[in-house]
mmCIF file of N, CA and C and ligand atoms in Angstrom:
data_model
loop_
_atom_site.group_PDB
_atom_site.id
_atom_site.type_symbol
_atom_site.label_atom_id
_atom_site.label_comp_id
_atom_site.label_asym_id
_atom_site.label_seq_id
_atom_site.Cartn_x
_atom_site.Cartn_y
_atom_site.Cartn_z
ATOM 1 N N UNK A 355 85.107 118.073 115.989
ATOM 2 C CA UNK A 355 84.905 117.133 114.877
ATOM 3 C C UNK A 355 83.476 117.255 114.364
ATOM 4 N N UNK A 356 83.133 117.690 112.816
ATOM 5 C CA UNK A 356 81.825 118.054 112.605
ATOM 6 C C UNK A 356 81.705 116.443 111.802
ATOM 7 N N UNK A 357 79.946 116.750 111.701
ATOM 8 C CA UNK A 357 79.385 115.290 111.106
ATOM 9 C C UNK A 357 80.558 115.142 109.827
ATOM 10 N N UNK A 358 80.689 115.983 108.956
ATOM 11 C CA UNK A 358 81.095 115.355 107.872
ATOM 12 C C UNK A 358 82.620 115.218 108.123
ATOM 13 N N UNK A 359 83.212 115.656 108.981
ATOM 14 C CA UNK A 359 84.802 114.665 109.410
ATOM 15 C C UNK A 359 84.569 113.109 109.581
ATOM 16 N N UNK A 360 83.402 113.210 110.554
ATOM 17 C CA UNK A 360 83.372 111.807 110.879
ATOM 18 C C UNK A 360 83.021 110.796 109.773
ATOM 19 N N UNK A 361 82.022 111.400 108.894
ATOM 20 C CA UNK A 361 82.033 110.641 107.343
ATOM 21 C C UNK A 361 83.357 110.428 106.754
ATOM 22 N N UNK A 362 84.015 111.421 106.652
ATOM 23 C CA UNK A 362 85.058 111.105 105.600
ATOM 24 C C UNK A 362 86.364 109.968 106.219
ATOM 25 N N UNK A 363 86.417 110.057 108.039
ATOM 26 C CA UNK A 363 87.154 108.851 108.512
ATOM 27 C C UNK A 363 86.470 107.857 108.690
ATOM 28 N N UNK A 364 85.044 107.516 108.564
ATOM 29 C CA UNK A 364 84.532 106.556 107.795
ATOM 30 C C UNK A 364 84.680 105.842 106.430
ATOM 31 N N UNK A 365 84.626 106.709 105.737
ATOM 32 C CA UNK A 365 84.663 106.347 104.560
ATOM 33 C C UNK A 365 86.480 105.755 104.273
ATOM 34 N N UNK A 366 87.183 106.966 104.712
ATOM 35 C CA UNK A 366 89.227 106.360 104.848
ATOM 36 C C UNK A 366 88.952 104.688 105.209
ATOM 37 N N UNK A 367 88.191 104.567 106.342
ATOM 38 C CA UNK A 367 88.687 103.181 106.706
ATOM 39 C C UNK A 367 87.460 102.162 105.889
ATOM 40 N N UNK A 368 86.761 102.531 105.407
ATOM 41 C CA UNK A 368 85.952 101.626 104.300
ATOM 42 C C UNK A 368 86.709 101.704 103.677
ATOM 43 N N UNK A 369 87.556 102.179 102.590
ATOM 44 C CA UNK A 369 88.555 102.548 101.684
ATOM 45 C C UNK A 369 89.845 101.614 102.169
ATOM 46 N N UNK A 370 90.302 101.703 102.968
ATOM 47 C CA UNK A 370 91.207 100.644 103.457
ATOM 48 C C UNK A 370 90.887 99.412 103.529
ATOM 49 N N UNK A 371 89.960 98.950 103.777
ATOM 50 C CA UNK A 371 89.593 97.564 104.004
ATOM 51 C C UNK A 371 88.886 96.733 102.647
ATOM 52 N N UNK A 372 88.360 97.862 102.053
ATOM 53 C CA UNK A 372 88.471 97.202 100.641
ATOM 54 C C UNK A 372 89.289 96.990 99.632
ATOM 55 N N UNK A 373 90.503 98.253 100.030
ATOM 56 C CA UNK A 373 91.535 97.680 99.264
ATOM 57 C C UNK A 373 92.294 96.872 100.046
ATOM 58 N N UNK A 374 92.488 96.480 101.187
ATOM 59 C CA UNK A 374 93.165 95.071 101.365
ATOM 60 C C UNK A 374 92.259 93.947 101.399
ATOM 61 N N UNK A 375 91.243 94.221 100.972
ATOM 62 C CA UNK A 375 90.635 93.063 100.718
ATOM 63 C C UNK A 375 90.607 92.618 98.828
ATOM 64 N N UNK A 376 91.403 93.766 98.267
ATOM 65 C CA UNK A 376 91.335 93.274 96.915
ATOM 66 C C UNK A 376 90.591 94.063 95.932
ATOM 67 N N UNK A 377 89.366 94.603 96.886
ATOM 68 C CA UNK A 377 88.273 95.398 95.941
ATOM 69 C C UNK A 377 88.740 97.064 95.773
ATOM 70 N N UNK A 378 89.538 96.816 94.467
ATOM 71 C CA UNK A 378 89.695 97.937 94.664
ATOM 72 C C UNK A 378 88.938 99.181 93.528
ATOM 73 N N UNK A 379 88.205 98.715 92.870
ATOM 74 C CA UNK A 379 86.869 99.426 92.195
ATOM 75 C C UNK A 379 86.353 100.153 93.316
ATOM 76 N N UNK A 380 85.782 99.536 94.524
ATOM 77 C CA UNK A 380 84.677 99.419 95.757
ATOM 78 C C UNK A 380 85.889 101.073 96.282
ATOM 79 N N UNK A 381 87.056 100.198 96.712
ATOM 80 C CA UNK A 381 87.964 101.158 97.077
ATOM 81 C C UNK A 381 88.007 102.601 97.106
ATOM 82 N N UNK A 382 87.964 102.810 95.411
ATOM 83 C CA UNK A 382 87.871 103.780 94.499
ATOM 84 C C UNK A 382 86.946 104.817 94.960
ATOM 85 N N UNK A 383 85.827 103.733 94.780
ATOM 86 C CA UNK A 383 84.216 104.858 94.981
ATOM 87 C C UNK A 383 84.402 105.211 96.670
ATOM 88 N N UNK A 384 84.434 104.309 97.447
ATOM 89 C CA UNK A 384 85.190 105.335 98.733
ATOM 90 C C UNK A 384 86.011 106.477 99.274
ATOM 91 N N UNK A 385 86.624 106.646 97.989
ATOM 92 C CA UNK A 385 87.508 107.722 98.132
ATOM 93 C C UNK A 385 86.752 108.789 97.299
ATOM 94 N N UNK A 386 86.286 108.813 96.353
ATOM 95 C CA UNK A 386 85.655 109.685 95.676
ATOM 96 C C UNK A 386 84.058 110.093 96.472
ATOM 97 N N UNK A 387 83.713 109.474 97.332
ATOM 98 C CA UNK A 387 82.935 109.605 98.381
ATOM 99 C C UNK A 387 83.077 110.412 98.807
ATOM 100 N N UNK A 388 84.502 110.330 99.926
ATOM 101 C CA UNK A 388 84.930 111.031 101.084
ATOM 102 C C UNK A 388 85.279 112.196 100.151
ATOM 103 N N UNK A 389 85.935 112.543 98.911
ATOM 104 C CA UNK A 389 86.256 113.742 98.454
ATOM 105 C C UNK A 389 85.423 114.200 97.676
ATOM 106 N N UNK A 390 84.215 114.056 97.546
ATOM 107 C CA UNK A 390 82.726 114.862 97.728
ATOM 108 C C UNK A 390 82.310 115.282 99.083
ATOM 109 N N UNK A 391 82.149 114.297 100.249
ATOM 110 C CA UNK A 391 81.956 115.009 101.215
ATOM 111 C C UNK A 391 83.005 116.538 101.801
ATOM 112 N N UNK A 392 83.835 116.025 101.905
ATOM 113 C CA UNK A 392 84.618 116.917 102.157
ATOM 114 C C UNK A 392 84.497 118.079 101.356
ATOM 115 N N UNK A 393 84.658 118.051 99.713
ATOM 116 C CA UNK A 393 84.622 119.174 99.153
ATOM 117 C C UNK A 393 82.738 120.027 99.517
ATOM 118 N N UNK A 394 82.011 119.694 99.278
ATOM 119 C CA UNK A 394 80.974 120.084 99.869
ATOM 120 C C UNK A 394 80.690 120.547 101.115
ATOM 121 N N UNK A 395 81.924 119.965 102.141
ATOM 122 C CA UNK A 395 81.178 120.752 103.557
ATOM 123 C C UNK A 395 82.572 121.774 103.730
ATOM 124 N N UNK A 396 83.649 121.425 102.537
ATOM 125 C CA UNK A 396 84.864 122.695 102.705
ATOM 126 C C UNK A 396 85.498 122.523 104.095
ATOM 127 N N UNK A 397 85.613 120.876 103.940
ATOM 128 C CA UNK A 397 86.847 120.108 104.884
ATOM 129 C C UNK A 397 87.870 119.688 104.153
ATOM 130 N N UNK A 398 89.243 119.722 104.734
ATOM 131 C CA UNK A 398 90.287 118.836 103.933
ATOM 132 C C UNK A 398 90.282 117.775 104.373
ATOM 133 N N UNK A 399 90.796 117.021 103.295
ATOM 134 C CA UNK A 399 90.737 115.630 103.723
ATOM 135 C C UNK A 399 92.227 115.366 104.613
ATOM 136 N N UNK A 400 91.695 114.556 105.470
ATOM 137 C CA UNK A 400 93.270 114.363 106.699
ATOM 138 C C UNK A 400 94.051 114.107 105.687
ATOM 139 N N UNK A 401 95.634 114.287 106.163
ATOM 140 C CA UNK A 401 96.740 113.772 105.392
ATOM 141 C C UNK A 401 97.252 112.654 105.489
ATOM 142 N N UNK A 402 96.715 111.569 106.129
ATOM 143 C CA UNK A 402 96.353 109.964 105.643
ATOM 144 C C UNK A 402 96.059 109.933 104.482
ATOM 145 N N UNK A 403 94.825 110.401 104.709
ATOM 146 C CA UNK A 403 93.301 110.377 102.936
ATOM 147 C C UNK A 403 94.578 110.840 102.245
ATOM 148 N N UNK A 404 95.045 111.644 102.250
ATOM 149 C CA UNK A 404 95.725 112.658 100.810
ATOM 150 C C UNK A 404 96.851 111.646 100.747
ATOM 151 N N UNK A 405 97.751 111.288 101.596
ATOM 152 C CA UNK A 405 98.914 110.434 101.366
ATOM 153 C C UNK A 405 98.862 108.904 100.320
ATOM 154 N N UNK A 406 97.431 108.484 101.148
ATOM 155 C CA UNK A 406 97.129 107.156 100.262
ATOM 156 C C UNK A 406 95.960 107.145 99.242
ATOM 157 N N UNK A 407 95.944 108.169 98.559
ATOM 158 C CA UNK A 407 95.056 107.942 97.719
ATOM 159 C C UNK A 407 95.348 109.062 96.550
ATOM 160 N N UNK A 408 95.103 108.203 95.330
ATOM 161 C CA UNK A 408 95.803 109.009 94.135
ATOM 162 C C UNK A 408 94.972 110.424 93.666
ATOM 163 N N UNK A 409 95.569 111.563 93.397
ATOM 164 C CA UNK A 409 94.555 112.475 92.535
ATOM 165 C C UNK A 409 94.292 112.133 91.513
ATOM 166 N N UNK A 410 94.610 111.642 90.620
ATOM 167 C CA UNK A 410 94.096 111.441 89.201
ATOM 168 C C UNK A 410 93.763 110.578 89.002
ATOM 169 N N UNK A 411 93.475 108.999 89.677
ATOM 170 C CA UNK A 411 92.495 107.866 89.288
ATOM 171 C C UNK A 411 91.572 107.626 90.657
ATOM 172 N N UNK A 412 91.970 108.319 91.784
ATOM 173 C CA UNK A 412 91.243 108.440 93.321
ATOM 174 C C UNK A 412 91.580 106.863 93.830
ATOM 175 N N UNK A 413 92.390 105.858 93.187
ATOM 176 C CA UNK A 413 92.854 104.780 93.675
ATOM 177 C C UNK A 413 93.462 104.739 95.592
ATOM 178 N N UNK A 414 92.885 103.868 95.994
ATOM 179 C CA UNK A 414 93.291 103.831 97.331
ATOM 180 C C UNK A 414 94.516 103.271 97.926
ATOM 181 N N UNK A 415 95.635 103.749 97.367
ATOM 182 C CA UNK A 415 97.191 103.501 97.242
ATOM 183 C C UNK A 415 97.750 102.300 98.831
ATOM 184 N N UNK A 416 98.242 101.162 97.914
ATOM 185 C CA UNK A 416 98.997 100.498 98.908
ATOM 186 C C UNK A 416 100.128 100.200 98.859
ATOM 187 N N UNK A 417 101.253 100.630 98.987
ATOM 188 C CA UNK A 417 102.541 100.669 99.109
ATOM 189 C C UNK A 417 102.936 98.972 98.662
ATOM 190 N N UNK A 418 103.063 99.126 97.348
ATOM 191 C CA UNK A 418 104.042 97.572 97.194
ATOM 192 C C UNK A 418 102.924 96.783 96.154
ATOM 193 N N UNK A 419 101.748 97.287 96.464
ATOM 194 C CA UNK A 419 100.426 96.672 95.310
ATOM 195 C C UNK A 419 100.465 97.701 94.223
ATOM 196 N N UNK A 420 99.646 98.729 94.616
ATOM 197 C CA UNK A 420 99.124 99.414 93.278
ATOM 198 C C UNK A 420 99.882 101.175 93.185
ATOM 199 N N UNK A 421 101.075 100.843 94.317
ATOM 200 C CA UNK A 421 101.983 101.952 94.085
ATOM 201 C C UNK A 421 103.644 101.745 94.269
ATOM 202 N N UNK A 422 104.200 102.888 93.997
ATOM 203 C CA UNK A 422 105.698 102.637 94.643
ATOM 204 C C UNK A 422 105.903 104.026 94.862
ATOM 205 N N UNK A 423 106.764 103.279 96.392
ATOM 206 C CA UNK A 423 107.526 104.615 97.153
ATOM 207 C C UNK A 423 108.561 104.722 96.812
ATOM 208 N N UNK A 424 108.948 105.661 96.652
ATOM 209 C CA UNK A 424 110.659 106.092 96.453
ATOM 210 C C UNK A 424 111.281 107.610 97.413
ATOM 211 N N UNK A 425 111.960 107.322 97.636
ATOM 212 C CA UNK A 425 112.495 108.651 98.361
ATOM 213 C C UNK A 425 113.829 109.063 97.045
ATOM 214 N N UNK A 426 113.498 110.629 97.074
ATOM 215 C CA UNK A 426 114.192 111.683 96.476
ATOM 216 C C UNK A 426 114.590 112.621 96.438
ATOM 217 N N UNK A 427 116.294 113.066 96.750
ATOM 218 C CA UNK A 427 116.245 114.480 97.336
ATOM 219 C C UNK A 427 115.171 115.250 98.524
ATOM 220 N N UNK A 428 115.351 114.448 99.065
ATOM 221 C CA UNK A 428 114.374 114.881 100.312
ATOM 222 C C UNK A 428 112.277 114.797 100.532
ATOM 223 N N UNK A 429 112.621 114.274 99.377
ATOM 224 C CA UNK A 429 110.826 113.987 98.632
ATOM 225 C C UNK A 429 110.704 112.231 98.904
ATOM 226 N N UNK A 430 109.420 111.612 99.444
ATOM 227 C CA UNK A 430 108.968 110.732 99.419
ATOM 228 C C UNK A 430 107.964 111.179 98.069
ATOM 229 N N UNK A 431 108.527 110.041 97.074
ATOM 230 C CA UNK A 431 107.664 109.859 95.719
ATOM 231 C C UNK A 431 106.657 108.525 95.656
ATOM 232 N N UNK A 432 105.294 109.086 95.649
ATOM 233 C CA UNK A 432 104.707 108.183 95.262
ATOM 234 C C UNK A 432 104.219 107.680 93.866
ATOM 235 N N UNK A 433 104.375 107.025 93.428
ATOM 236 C CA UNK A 433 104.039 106.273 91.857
ATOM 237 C C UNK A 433 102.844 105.334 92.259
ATOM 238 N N UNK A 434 101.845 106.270 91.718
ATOM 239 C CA UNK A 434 100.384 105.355 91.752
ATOM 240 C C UNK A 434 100.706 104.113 90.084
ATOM 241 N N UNK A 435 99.986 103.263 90.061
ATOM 242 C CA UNK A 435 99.901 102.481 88.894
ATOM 243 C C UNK A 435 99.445 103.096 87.303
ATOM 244 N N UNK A 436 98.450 103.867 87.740
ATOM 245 C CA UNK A 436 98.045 105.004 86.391
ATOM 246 C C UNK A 436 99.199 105.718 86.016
ATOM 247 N N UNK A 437 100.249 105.696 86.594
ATOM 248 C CA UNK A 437 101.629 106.462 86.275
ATOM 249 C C UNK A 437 101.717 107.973 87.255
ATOM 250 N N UNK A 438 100.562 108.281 87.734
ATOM 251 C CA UNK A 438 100.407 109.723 88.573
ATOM 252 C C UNK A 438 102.021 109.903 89.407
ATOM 253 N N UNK A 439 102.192 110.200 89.597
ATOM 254 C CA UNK A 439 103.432 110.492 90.858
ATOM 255 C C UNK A 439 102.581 112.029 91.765
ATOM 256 N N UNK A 440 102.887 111.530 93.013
ATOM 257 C CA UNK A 440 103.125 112.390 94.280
ATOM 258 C C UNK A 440 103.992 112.653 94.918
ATOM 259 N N UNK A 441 104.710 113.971 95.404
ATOM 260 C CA UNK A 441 105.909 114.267 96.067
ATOM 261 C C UNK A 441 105.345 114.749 97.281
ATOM 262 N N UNK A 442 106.411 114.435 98.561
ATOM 263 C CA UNK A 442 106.026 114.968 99.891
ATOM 264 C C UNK A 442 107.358 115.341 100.472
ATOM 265 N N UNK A 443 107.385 116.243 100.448
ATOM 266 C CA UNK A 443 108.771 116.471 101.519
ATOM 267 C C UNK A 443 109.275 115.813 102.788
ATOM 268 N N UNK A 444 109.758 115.446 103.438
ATOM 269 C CA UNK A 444 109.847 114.683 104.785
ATOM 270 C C UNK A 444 111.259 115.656 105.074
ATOM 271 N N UNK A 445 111.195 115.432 106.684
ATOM 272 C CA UNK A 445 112.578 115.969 107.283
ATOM 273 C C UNK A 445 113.057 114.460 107.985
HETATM 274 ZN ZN1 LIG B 1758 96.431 106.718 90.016
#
């Protein structure tokens, strides 16, 4: 685990706790944090980070608030609020 892993699961769980606390501006900039660090030290972000958090507004996705899940043909769809959708395959 290098320094900047440990930043960016820092930053995931700052990111979580501000969006269940409501702040989700604060949220935001947490995630766009962690995906500067990461892109700079040429880490991926865990697939937590990637699952709950949107690419195109970097919103810190909560199932039932500021997104919706749907399962499809074998795809878990996520619908961020900006309208983004994410597909994930599941078995
Ligand atoms: Zn979004």
């Amino acid at each position: 685990m290098t320094l900047a892993d440990e930043r960016i699961e820092r930053l995931h769980a700052l990111a979580a706790d501000a969006a269940s606390a409501g702040h989700d501006d604060r949220a935001r900039e947490y995630v766009r944090l962690a995906r500067r660090v990461a892109e700079r030290n040429r880490r991926s972000l865990p697939r937590r980070f990637k699952r709950f958090s949107c690419d195109a507004c970097d919103a810190y996705l909560r199932p039932g608030r500021n997104c919706r899940v749907r399962t499809q043909d074998g795809h878990v769809v996520i619908t961020c609020d900006c309208g983004s959708q994410a597909r994930y395959p599941y078995r």
